[in-house]
mmCIF file of C-alpha atoms in Angstrom:
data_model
loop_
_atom_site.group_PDB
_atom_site.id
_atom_site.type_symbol
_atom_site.label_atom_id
_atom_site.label_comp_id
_atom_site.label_asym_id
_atom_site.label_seq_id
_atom_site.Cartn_x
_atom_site.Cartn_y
_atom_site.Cartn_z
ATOM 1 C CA UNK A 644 -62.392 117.847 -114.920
ATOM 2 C CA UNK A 645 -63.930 116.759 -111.608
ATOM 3 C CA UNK A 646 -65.758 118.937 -109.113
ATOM 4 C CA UNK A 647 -64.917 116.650 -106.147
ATOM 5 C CA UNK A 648 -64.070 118.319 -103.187
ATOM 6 C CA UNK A 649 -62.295 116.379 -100.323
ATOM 7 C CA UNK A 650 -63.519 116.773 -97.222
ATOM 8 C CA UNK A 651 -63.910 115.468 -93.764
ATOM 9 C CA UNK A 652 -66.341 112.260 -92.940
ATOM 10 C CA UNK A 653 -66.360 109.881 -90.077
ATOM 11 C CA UNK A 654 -64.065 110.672 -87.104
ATOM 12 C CA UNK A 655 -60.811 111.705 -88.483
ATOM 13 C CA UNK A 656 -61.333 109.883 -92.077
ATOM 14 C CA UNK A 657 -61.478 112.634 -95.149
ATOM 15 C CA UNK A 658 -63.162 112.108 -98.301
ATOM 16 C CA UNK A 659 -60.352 112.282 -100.338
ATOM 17 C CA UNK A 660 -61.843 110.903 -104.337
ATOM 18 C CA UNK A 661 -64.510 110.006 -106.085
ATOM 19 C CA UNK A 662 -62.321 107.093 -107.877
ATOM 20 C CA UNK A 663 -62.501 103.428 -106.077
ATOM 21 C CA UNK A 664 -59.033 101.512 -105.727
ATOM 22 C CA UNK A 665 -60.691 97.456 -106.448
ATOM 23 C CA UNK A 666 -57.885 95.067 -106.513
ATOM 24 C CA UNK A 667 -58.041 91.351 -106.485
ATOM 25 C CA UNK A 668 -61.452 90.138 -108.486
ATOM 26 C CA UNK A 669 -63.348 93.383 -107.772
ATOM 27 C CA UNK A 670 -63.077 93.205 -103.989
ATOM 28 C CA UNK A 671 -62.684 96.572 -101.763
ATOM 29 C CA UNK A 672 -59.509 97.362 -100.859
ATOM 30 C CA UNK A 673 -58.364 98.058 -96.855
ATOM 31 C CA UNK A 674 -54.563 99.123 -97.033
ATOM 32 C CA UNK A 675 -52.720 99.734 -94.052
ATOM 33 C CA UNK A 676 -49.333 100.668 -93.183
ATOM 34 C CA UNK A 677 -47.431 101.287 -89.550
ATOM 35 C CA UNK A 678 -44.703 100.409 -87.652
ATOM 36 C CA UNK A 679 -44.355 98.089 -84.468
ATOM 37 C CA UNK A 680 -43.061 100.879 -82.230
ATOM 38 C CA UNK A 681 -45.829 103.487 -83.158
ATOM 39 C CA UNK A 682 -48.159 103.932 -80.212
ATOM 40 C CA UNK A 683 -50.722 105.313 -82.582
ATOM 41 C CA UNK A 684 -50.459 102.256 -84.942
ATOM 42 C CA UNK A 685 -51.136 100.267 -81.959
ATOM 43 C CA UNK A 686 -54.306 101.647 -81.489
ATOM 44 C CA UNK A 687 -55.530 102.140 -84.970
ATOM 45 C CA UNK A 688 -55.095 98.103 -85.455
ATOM 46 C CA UNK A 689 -57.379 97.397 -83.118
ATOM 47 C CA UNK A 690 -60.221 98.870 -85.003
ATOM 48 C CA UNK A 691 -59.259 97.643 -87.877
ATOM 49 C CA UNK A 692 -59.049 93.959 -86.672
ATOM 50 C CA UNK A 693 -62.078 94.202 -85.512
ATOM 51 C CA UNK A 694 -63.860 96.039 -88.109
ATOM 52 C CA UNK A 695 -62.725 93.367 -90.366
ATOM 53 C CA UNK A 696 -63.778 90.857 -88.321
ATOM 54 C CA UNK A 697 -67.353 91.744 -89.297
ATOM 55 C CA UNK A 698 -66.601 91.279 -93.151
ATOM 56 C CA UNK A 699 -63.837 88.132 -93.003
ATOM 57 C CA UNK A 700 -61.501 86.190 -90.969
ATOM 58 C CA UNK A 701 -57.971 86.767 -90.248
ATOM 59 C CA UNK A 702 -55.165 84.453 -89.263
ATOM 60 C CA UNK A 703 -51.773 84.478 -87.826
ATOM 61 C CA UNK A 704 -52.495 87.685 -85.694
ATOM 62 C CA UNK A 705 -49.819 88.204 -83.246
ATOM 63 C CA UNK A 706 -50.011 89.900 -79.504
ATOM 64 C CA UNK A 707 -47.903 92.929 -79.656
ATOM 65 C CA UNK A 708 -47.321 95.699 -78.079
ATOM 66 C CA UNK A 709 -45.802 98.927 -79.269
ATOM 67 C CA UNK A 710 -42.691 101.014 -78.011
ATOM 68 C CA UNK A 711 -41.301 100.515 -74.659
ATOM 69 C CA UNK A 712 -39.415 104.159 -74.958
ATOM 70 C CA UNK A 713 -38.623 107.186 -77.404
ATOM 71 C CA UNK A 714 -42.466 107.123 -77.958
ATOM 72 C CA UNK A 715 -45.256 109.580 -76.357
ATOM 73 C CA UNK A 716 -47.277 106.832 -75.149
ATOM 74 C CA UNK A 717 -45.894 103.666 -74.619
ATOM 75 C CA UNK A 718 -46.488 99.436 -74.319
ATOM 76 C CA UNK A 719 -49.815 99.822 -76.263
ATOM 77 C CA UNK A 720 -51.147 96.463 -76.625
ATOM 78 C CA UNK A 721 -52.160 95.904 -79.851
ATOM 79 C CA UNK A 722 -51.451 93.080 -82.968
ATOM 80 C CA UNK A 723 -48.890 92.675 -85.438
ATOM 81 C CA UNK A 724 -50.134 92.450 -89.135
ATOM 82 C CA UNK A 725 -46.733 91.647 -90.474
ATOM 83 C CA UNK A 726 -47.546 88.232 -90.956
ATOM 84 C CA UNK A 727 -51.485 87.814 -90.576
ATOM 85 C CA UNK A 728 -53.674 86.614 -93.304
ATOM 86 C CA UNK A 729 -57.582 87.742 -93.866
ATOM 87 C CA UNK A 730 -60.436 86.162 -95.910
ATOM 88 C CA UNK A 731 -63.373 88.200 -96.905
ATOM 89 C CA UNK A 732 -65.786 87.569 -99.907
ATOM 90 C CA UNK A 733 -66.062 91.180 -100.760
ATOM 91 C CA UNK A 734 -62.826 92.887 -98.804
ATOM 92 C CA UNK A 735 -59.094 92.630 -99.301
ATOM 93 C CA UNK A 736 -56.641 93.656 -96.729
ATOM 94 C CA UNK A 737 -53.358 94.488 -97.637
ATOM 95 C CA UNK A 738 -51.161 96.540 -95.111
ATOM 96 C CA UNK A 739 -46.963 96.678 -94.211
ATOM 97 C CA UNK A 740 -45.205 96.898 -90.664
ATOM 98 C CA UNK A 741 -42.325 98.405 -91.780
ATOM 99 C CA UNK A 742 -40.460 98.201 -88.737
ATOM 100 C CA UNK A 743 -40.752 96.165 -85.375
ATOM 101 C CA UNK A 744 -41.646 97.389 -81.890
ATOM 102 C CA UNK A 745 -37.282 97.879 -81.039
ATOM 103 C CA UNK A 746 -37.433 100.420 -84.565
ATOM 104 C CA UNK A 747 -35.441 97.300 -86.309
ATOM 105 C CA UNK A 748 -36.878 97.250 -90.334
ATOM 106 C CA UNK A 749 -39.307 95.046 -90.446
ATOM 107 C CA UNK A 750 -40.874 94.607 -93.917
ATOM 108 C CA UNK A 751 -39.888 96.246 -97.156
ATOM 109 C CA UNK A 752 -42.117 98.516 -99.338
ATOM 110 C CA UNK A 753 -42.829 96.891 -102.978
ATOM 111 C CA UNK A 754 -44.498 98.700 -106.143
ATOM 112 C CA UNK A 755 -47.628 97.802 -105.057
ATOM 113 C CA UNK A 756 -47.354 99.941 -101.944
ATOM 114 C CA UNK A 757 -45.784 102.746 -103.849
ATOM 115 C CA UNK A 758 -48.534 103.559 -106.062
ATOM 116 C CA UNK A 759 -50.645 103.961 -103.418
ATOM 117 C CA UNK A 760 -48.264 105.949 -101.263
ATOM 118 C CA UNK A 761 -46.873 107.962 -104.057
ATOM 119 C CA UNK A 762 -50.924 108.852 -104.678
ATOM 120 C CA UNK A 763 -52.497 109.470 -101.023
ATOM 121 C CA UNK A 764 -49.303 109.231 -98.755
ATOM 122 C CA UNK A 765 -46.668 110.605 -100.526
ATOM 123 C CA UNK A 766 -44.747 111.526 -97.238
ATOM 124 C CA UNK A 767 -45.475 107.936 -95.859
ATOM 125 C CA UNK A 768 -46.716 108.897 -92.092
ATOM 126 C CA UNK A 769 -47.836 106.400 -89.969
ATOM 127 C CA UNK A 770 -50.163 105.145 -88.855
ATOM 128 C CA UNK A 771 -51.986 105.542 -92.604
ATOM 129 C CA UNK A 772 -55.268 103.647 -93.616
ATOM 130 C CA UNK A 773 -57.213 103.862 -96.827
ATOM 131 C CA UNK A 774 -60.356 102.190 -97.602
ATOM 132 C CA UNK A 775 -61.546 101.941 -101.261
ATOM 133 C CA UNK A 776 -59.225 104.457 -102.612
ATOM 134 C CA UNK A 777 -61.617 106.929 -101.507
ATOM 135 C CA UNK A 778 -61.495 107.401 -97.862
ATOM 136 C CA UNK A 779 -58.318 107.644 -95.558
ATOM 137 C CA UNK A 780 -57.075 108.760 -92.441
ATOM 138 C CA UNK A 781 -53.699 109.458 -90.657
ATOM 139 C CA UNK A 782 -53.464 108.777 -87.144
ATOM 140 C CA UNK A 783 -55.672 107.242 -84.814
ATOM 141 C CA UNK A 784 -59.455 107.221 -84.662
ATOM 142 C CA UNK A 785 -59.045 107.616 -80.424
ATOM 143 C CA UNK A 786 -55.966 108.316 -78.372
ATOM 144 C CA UNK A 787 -53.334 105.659 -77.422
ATOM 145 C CA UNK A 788 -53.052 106.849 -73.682
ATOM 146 C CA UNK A 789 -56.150 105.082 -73.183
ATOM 147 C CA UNK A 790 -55.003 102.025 -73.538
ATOM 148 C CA UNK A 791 -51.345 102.341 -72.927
ATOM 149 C CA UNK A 792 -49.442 99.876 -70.184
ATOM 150 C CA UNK A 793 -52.669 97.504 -70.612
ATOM 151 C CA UNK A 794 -53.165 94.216 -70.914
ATOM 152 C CA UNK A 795 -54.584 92.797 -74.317
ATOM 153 C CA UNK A 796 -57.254 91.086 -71.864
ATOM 154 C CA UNK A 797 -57.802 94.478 -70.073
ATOM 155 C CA UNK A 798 -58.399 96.505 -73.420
ATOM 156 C CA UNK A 799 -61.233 93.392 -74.492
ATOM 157 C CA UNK A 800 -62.795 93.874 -71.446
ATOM 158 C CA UNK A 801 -63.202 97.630 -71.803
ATOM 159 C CA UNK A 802 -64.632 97.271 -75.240
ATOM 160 C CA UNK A 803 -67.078 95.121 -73.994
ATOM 161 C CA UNK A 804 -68.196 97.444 -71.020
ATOM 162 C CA UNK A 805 -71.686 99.448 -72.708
ATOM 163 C CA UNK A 806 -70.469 102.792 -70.367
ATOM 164 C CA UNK A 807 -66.510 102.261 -70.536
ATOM 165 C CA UNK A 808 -65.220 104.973 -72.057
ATOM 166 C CA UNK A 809 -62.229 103.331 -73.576
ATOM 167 C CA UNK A 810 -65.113 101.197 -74.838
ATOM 168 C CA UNK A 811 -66.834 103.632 -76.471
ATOM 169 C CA UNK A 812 -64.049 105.081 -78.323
ATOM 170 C CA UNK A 813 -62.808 101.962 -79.899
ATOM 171 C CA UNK A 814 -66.304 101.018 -80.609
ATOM 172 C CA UNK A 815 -66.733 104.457 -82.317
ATOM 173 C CA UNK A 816 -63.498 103.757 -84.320
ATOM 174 C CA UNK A 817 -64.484 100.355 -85.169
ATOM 175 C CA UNK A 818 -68.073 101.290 -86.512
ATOM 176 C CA UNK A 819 -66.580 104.267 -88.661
ATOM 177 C CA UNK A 820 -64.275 101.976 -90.715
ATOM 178 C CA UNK A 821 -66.989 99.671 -90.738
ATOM 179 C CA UNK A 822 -69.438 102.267 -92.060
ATOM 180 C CA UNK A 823 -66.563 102.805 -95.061
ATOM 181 C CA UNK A 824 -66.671 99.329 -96.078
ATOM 182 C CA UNK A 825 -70.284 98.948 -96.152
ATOM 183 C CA UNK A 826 -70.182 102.371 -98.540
ATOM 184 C CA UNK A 827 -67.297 100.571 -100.106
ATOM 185 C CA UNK A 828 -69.276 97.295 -101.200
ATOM 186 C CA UNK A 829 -72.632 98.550 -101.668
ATOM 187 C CA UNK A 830 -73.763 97.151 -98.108
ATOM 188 C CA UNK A 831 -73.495 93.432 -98.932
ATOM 189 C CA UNK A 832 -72.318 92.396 -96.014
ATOM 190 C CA UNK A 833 -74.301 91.032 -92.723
ATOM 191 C CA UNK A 834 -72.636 93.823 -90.715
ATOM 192 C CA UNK A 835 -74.208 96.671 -93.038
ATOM 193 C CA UNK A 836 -77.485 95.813 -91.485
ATOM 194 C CA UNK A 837 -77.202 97.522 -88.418
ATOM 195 C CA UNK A 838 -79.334 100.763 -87.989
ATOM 196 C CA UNK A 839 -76.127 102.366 -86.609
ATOM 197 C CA UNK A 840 -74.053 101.416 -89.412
ATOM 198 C CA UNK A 841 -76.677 102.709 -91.798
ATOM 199 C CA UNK A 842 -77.076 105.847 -90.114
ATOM 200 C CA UNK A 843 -73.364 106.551 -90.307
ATOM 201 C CA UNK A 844 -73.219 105.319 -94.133
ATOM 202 C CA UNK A 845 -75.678 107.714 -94.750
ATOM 203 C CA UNK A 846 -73.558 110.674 -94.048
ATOM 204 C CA UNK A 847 -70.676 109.661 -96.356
#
């Protein structure tokens, strides 16, 4: 029997097994699911985007923006995954929108999804992200208000901005996923370099 205990790592991500989830030729595996009208969705996918971005490329990202009522927060600029592709050498993304910004069904849920779900999500709340079978979160990583009724421009700028501190949120977001990977896949890749990606990989 194992003596894991789960417990709380970067930001809002819990430790939740000692097992890794490798799909597709040994590669970590990213899973995400949302929905377009969730402002907290919106938010998470920007850190994810661009954590990925460090290990891959993606294609066929989409502008979005989430829920333009019925939502706490709302017009979060953010990106549809429903139809975007990513690359990586050593990651695998796999996520589902399962509804569009106006709450219309967007895509389905296959067996593939459900064995994860049924596993770590069995309740399927949104926005949920897993990395590696071993670390996940539900929610965001920073709060939607900061970002809500911008511009996709206006939310680059501010992550670009050293003392912004929309900036340094995101950032914060984006370097804790990216510390998960690195964990994930044994710090092959260029973006595990960094001192401050170490120094958050070695708290996991």
């Amino acid at each position: 029997m194992s003596s894991f205990v789960p417990r709380r790592v970067l930001g809002k991500f819990m430790h939740v097994t000692d097992q890794p989830l490798k799909r597709d030729g040994g590669k970590s595996l990213v899973y995400f699911m949302g929905a377009g009208f969730c402002p907290f969705c919106a938010a998470e996918r920007w850190a994810i985007v661009k954590a990925l971005e460090r290990f891959g490329k993606w294609e066929g990202l989409v502008e979005d923006k989430s829920a333009g009522h019925d939502e706490k927060y709302l017009n979060v600029p953010t990106f549809s995954l429903a139809r975007a592709k990513y690359s990586s050498s050593h990651v695998e993304f796999a996520g589902k929108e399962t509804a569009d910004r106006n709450f219309e069904p967007l895509q389905e849920l296959g067996d593939s999804d459900f064995e994860i779900l049924d596993m770590y999500n069995p309740d399927q709340m949104i926005p949920f992200l897993l990395v590696d079978g071993q670390y996940m979160q539900v929610g965001a990583g920073f709060s939607p208000e900061m970002i809500q009724n911008m511009s996709h421009e206006q939310v680059r700028a501010e992550l670009d901005k050293p003392d912004s501190a929309i900036g340094k949120a995101m950032r914060a977001e984006i370097d804790n996923i990216t510390a998960l990977v690195c964990k994930s896949i044994g710090g092959k890749g260029q973006a595990c370099g960094s001192e401050s990606i170490k120094t958050l990989v070695e708290k996991l």
